[in-house]
Amino acid sequence: MNEIVEKEKEFTIDSIPEPEKIEDVIFSLMVNPNLSSINYFNDFSEMNISPDSIGDSDTDETGLFDIDASGTCMAMSTHAFHHHLEYDPQIATEILVSRAARKMLCFGATPIAISAFLYHIDFADPNGQFIASGAKKGLENAAQKFNLKISDRKIRFDHFSEHGPVPPTIIVSMMGAIEKREQITSHKFDKKGNNIFMIGRSVDDVGSSEYLEFYHGIVNSPLPAFNIDDELKIQNALRKLHEKDLIQSASPIGKGGLFFTLLRSAIPNGLGFDITSDAEIRLDSFLFGESMGRILVDVDSEKEDDFVDVLTEFKIPFFTLGHVTKGEIRVDDISLGFIDKMTTGV
């Protein structure tokens, strides 16, 4: 663990060379299996899963279950995290719970309850006790912030005295409720010309990202930028946007960063996007960094003023990215081709 801490102290984004061609990063990451999105809950077919199935369901990989004939649904999702449990288990757990709640709120569900499972730890060892104690604190703090009920045992353990190369991992399962199935907000872009916004603030941060691990081969790096109070403010603003029906789609910016979140939104309906990056942020960080507290939305132009008013009321930073296109993908006026060429390997 000490070696990891020392390497993290040495790590800065300035030590990561900026890629000469952003296309090289994109097509390298597209073969990363961690960036495929598959709905395991709602697809029990025996057919082989194709990478082209990315984003086929309205709620991505969150499961939906009808409760009664009135349209009330239960939502369920499972999330896992292995970064930094040995170093900062409390913050790592808070990040995971925040990510789960933000994802559920994006499509209109209200998060209600959560349970957690610690995997591959030896809780008879002092380090295992440190991980378990920190994870419990993180779970309780995040549950209090987001008004979640926790299962009675709070965290379940799987005891491994020698887990070998498998890192300690925490898995959370979250349950939520949707009053009416027709109120679900999809993650899919569905209309050319809609404006695309990023809710939240971008920072120069690539810590613990797929880009850093898969493209640069750097495993030990800091946790992604995160502030749980900012998460709470953004999630409260998102509730208001849903209440006023001001967003056409919503997606948490997660694995693969902004660019792959855009792809997951664009691919299902064969649409594209034309965006402009933030000149104050490195392009690789802007597109592939996985800092927390950000949501991708598209907004009908007729609702844009009301959308901005809500974010201003909540004092939430946002960034105007661009607009949905008929199929072309453009970043900073450079064409990266068309969406139908972006599905292979994703």
Coordinates of C-alpha atoms in Angstrom, one line a residue:
M1 CA 0.0 0.0 0.0
N2 CA 2.9 2.4 0.8
E3 CA 4.2 2.0 -2.7
I4 CA 0.8 2.9 -4.1
V5 CA 0.6 6.0 -1.9
E6 CA 4.2 7.1 -2.9
K7 CA 3.4 6.7 -6.6
E8 CA 0.2 8.7 -6.2
K9 CA 2.1 11.5 -4.5
E10 CA 4.4 11.6 -7.5
F11 CA 1.5 11.5 -10.0
T12 CA 0.4 14.7 -11.8
I13 CA -1.5 15.1 -15.0
D14 CA 1.4 17.0 -16.4
S15 CA 3.4 13.8 -16.3
I16 CA 1.0 12.3 -18.8
P17 CA 1.9 13.2 -22.4
E18 CA -1.0 14.7 -24.4
P19 CA -1.8 12.5 -27.4
E20 CA -1.0 14.0 -30.8
K21 CA -4.1 12.5 -32.3
I22 CA -7.3 12.2 -30.3
E23 CA -8.5 9.6 -32.9
D24 CA -5.8 7.2 -31.7
V25 CA -7.1 7.3 -28.2
I26 CA -10.7 6.8 -29.3
F27 CA -10.0 3.8 -31.4
S28 CA -7.7 2.3 -28.8
L29 CA -10.3 2.6 -26.1
M30 CA -13.1 1.2 -28.3
V31 CA -11.7 -2.3 -27.9
N32 CA -11.7 -2.0 -24.1
P33 CA -14.4 -4.4 -22.8
N34 CA -15.0 -2.1 -19.8
L35 CA -16.5 0.5 -22.1
S36 CA -19.3 -1.8 -23.4
S37 CA -22.7 -1.2 -22.0
I38 CA -25.0 -4.2 -21.6
N39 CA -28.3 -4.5 -19.8
Y40 CA -27.9 -7.7 -17.8
F41 CA -31.2 -7.4 -15.9
N42 CA -33.6 -7.1 -18.8
D43 CA -31.9 -9.4 -21.3
F44 CA -31.9 -13.1 -20.4
S45 CA -31.7 -14.4 -23.9
E46 CA -29.2 -17.1 -24.8
M47 CA -28.0 -15.2 -27.8
N48 CA -24.4 -14.0 -27.9
I49 CA -24.0 -10.5 -26.7
S50 CA -22.8 -8.2 -29.5
P51 CA -20.9 -5.0 -29.0
D52 CA -23.4 -3.4 -31.3
S53 CA -26.0 -3.8 -28.5
I54 CA -24.6 -0.8 -26.7
G55 CA -27.3 1.4 -25.2
D56 CA -30.2 -0.6 -26.6
S57 CA -32.3 -0.2 -23.5
D58 CA -33.8 3.1 -22.3
T59 CA -32.1 2.9 -18.9
D60 CA -28.7 1.4 -20.1
E61 CA -27.7 -1.4 -17.7
T62 CA -30.3 -0.6 -14.9
G63 CA -33.0 -3.2 -14.5
L64 CA -36.7 -2.2 -14.4
F65 CA -39.4 -4.3 -12.9
D66 CA -43.2 -3.6 -13.1
I67 CA -44.8 -3.5 -9.6
D68 CA -48.4 -3.2 -10.5
A69 CA -50.8 -2.5 -13.3
S70 CA -50.7 1.3 -12.7
G71 CA -47.2 1.6 -14.2
T72 CA -45.2 1.8 -10.9
C73 CA -41.8 0.3 -11.4
M74 CA -38.9 -0.8 -9.3
A75 CA -35.4 0.0 -10.5
M76 CA -32.3 -1.9 -9.6
S77 CA -28.6 -1.5 -10.4
T78 CA -25.3 -3.0 -9.3
H79 CA -22.0 -1.1 -9.3
A80 CA -18.5 -2.2 -8.3
F81 CA -15.3 -0.3 -7.5
H82 CA -11.8 -1.6 -6.7
H83 CA -9.7 1.6 -6.9
H84 CA -8.1 2.7 -3.6
L85 CA -10.0 0.6 -1.2
E86 CA -6.7 -0.3 0.4
Y87 CA -5.8 3.4 0.6
D88 CA -9.0 5.4 1.1
P89 CA -11.9 3.1 1.5
Q90 CA -14.3 5.8 2.8
I91 CA -13.9 8.1 -0.2
A92 CA -13.9 5.2 -2.6
T93 CA -17.2 4.0 -1.2
E94 CA -18.7 7.4 -1.2
I95 CA -17.8 7.7 -4.9
L96 CA -19.4 4.4 -5.7
V97 CA -22.7 5.3 -3.9
S98 CA -22.7 8.8 -5.5
R99 CA -22.2 7.3 -8.9
A100 CA -25.0 4.8 -8.4
A101 CA -27.5 7.4 -7.1
R102 CA -26.6 9.8 -10.0
K103 CA -27.2 7.1 -12.6
M104 CA -30.6 6.2 -11.2
L105 CA -31.7 9.8 -10.9
C106 CA -30.7 10.4 -14.5
F107 CA -33.5 8.4 -15.9
G108 CA -36.1 9.6 -13.3
A109 CA -36.0 7.0 -10.6
T110 CA -35.8 7.9 -6.9
P111 CA -33.0 6.0 -5.1
I112 CA -34.4 4.4 -2.0
A113 CA -32.2 1.7 -0.5
I114 CA -28.7 0.3 -0.8
S115 CA -26.7 -2.7 0.3
A116 CA -23.0 -3.3 0.0
F117 CA -20.7 -6.3 -0.3
L118 CA -16.9 -6.3 0.4
Y119 CA -15.1 -8.9 -1.7
H120 CA -11.6 -10.2 -1.5
I121 CA -10.6 -8.9 1.9
D122 CA -9.1 -10.6 5.0
F123 CA -10.9 -8.8 7.8
A124 CA -8.8 -10.8 10.4
D125 CA -5.9 -8.7 9.1
P126 CA -5.5 -5.1 10.3
N127 CA -5.5 -3.8 6.7
G128 CA -8.8 -5.7 6.1
Q129 CA -10.2 -4.1 9.2
F130 CA -9.1 -0.7 8.0
I131 CA -10.9 -1.3 4.6
A132 CA -14.1 -2.6 6.3
S133 CA -14.2 0.3 8.8
G134 CA -13.6 2.9 6.1
A135 CA -16.1 1.4 3.7
K136 CA -18.8 1.3 6.4
K137 CA -18.2 5.0 7.2
G138 CA -18.4 5.9 3.5
L139 CA -21.6 3.9 3.0
E140 CA -23.2 5.5 6.1
N141 CA -22.2 9.0 5.1
A142 CA -23.3 8.7 1.5
A143 CA -26.6 7.1 2.6
Q144 CA -27.3 10.0 4.9
K145 CA -26.4 12.6 2.2
F146 CA -28.7 11.0 -0.4
N147 CA -31.5 9.9 2.0
L148 CA -31.0 6.2 1.4
K149 CA -32.0 3.3 3.6
I150 CA -29.2 0.7 4.2
S151 CA -29.7 -3.0 4.6
D152 CA -29.6 -4.1 8.2
R153 CA -26.1 -5.6 8.1
K154 CA -24.8 -2.6 6.2
I155 CA -21.9 -4.4 4.6
R156 CA -21.6 -8.1 4.0
F157 CA -18.1 -9.7 3.8
D158 CA -16.6 -12.4 1.8
H159 CA -13.6 -13.7 3.7
F160 CA -10.5 -14.5 1.7
S161 CA -7.3 -14.9 3.7
E162 CA -5.2 -15.0 0.5
H163 CA -6.8 -13.3 -2.5
G164 CA -3.7 -13.2 -4.6
P165 CA -3.7 -10.7 -7.4
V166 CA -7.4 -9.9 -7.1
P167 CA -7.8 -6.4 -5.5
P168 CA -10.3 -5.7 -2.7
T169 CA -13.6 -4.7 -4.3
I170 CA -16.8 -3.2 -3.0
I171 CA -20.1 -3.9 -4.8
V172 CA -23.2 -2.0 -4.1
S173 CA -26.8 -2.8 -5.1
M174 CA -29.2 0.1 -5.2
M175 CA -33.0 0.0 -5.5
G176 CA -35.3 2.8 -6.5
A177 CA -38.8 3.6 -7.5
I178 CA -40.5 5.2 -10.6
E179 CA -44.1 6.2 -10.2
K180 CA -45.0 5.9 -13.9
R181 CA -43.0 4.0 -16.5
E182 CA -43.9 6.6 -19.1
Q183 CA -42.0 9.2 -17.0
I184 CA -38.7 7.5 -17.6
T185 CA -36.0 9.7 -19.2
S186 CA -33.9 7.9 -21.7
H187 CA -30.1 8.2 -22.1
K188 CA -30.6 8.2 -25.9
F189 CA -30.4 11.2 -28.1
D190 CA -33.5 11.1 -30.3
K191 CA -33.6 14.4 -32.2
K192 CA -31.2 16.1 -34.5
G193 CA -30.6 19.7 -33.5
N194 CA -31.1 19.4 -29.7
N195 CA -28.6 21.3 -27.7
I196 CA -26.1 19.2 -25.6
F197 CA -25.0 20.4 -22.1
M198 CA -22.8 19.1 -19.4
I199 CA -24.1 19.8 -15.9
G200 CA -21.2 20.1 -13.4
R201 CA -17.7 21.3 -13.7
S202 CA -14.8 19.8 -15.7
V203 CA -11.4 19.7 -14.1
D204 CA -8.0 18.6 -15.4
D205 CA -8.2 15.1 -14.0
V206 CA -7.6 11.7 -15.4
G207 CA -7.2 9.8 -12.1
S208 CA -8.3 6.1 -12.1
S209 CA -9.8 6.5 -15.6
E210 CA -10.0 3.9 -18.3
Y211 CA -8.0 6.2 -20.5
L212 CA -5.1 6.3 -18.0
E213 CA -5.1 2.6 -17.3
F214 CA -5.9 1.2 -20.8
Y215 CA -4.2 3.8 -23.1
H216 CA -1.2 4.8 -20.9
G217 CA -0.9 1.7 -18.8
I218 CA -0.8 3.5 -15.5
V219 CA -2.7 1.6 -12.8
N220 CA -1.8 3.5 -9.7
S221 CA -3.2 7.0 -9.8
P222 CA -5.4 9.2 -7.5
L223 CA -9.1 8.7 -7.2
P224 CA -11.2 10.8 -9.6
A225 CA -12.0 14.4 -8.5
F226 CA -15.0 14.2 -6.2
N227 CA -17.0 16.3 -3.7
I228 CA -20.0 14.7 -2.1
D229 CA -21.7 18.0 -1.4
D230 CA -21.4 19.0 -5.0
E231 CA -22.9 15.7 -5.9
L232 CA -25.9 16.4 -3.7
K233 CA -26.5 19.8 -5.2
I234 CA -26.3 18.5 -8.8
Q235 CA -28.6 15.6 -8.0
N236 CA -31.2 17.9 -6.4
A237 CA -31.1 20.1 -9.5
L238 CA -31.6 17.0 -11.7
R239 CA -34.8 16.2 -9.8
K240 CA -36.1 19.7 -10.6
L241 CA -35.2 19.3 -14.3
H242 CA -37.2 16.1 -14.4
E243 CA -40.1 17.6 -12.5
K244 CA -40.3 20.4 -15.1
D245 CA -39.7 18.1 -18.0
L246 CA -36.8 20.1 -19.3
I247 CA -34.4 17.4 -20.5
Q248 CA -34.8 15.0 -23.4
S249 CA -32.1 12.6 -22.2
A250 CA -29.7 12.3 -19.3
S251 CA -26.6 10.2 -18.7
P252 CA -24.0 10.3 -15.9
I253 CA -20.6 10.9 -17.2
G254 CA -18.8 7.7 -16.2
K255 CA -16.5 5.1 -17.6
G256 CA -14.6 6.4 -20.7
G257 CA -15.4 10.0 -19.7
L258 CA -17.4 12.5 -21.7
F259 CA -16.7 11.1 -25.2
F260 CA -17.9 7.5 -24.5
T261 CA -20.9 8.9 -22.6
L262 CA -21.7 10.8 -25.8
L263 CA -21.3 7.7 -27.8
R264 CA -23.6 5.7 -25.6
S265 CA -26.2 8.4 -26.1
A266 CA -25.8 8.7 -29.8
I267 CA -25.4 5.1 -31.0
P268 CA -28.9 3.7 -30.3
N269 CA -30.7 6.1 -32.8
G270 CA -27.8 6.5 -35.2
L271 CA -27.3 10.1 -34.3
G272 CA -24.1 12.0 -33.9
F273 CA -22.8 15.1 -32.0
D274 CA -20.9 18.3 -32.7
I275 CA -19.1 19.6 -29.6
T276 CA -16.6 22.2 -28.6
S277 CA -14.2 21.5 -25.8
D278 CA -13.3 23.7 -22.8
A279 CA -10.2 25.7 -23.8
E280 CA -9.1 25.8 -20.1
I281 CA -9.0 22.0 -19.8
R282 CA -6.7 19.5 -21.5
L283 CA -8.5 17.8 -24.4
D284 CA -7.7 14.3 -23.2
S285 CA -8.9 15.2 -19.7
F286 CA -12.0 16.9 -21.1
L287 CA -13.0 13.9 -23.3
F288 CA -11.7 10.9 -21.3
G289 CA -11.3 12.0 -17.7
E290 CA -13.8 10.5 -15.2
S291 CA -14.1 13.2 -12.6
M292 CA -17.3 12.9 -10.6
G293 CA -20.4 15.1 -10.4
R294 CA -21.1 15.5 -14.1
I295 CA -24.2 14.7 -16.2
L296 CA -24.7 14.8 -19.9
V297 CA -28.1 16.1 -21.1
D298 CA -29.7 17.2 -24.3
V299 CA -32.4 19.9 -24.3
D300 CA -35.0 21.0 -26.8
S301 CA -34.2 24.6 -27.9
E302 CA -37.6 25.7 -26.8
K303 CA -36.9 24.7 -23.3
E304 CA -33.3 25.9 -23.1
D305 CA -34.1 29.2 -21.2
D306 CA -36.1 27.3 -18.5
F307 CA -33.3 24.7 -18.3
V308 CA -30.7 27.5 -17.7
D309 CA -32.9 29.2 -15.1
V310 CA -33.1 26.0 -13.0
L311 CA -29.3 25.5 -13.0
T312 CA -28.9 29.2 -12.2
E313 CA -31.4 28.9 -9.3
F314 CA -29.4 25.9 -7.9
K315 CA -26.1 27.7 -8.5
I316 CA -24.9 24.7 -10.6
P317 CA -22.1 25.2 -13.1
F318 CA -22.8 23.9 -16.6
F319 CA -21.1 23.9 -20.0
T320 CA -22.7 24.2 -23.4
L321 CA -21.1 21.4 -25.5
G322 CA -22.9 21.7 -28.8
H323 CA -25.7 19.9 -30.6
V324 CA -27.0 16.6 -31.8
T325 CA -26.2 15.9 -35.5
K326 CA -27.7 13.6 -38.1
G327 CA -24.8 11.2 -37.7
E328 CA -21.5 12.9 -37.9
I329 CA -19.1 13.2 -34.9
R330 CA -17.2 16.4 -34.6
V331 CA -15.0 17.7 -31.9
D332 CA -13.6 21.3 -32.1
D333 CA -14.6 21.5 -35.8
I334 CA -12.7 18.3 -36.6
S335 CA -14.7 15.5 -38.1
L336 CA -14.1 12.0 -36.5
G337 CA -16.4 10.3 -39.0
F338 CA -19.9 9.0 -38.6
I339 CA -21.6 7.1 -35.8
D340 CA -22.0 3.9 -37.8
K341 CA -18.2 3.5 -37.8
M342 CA -18.1 3.8 -34.0
T343 CA -19.8 0.6 -32.9
T344 CA -17.2 -2.0 -33.7
G345 CA -15.5 -3.0 -30.5
V346 CA -17.4 -0.6 -28.2

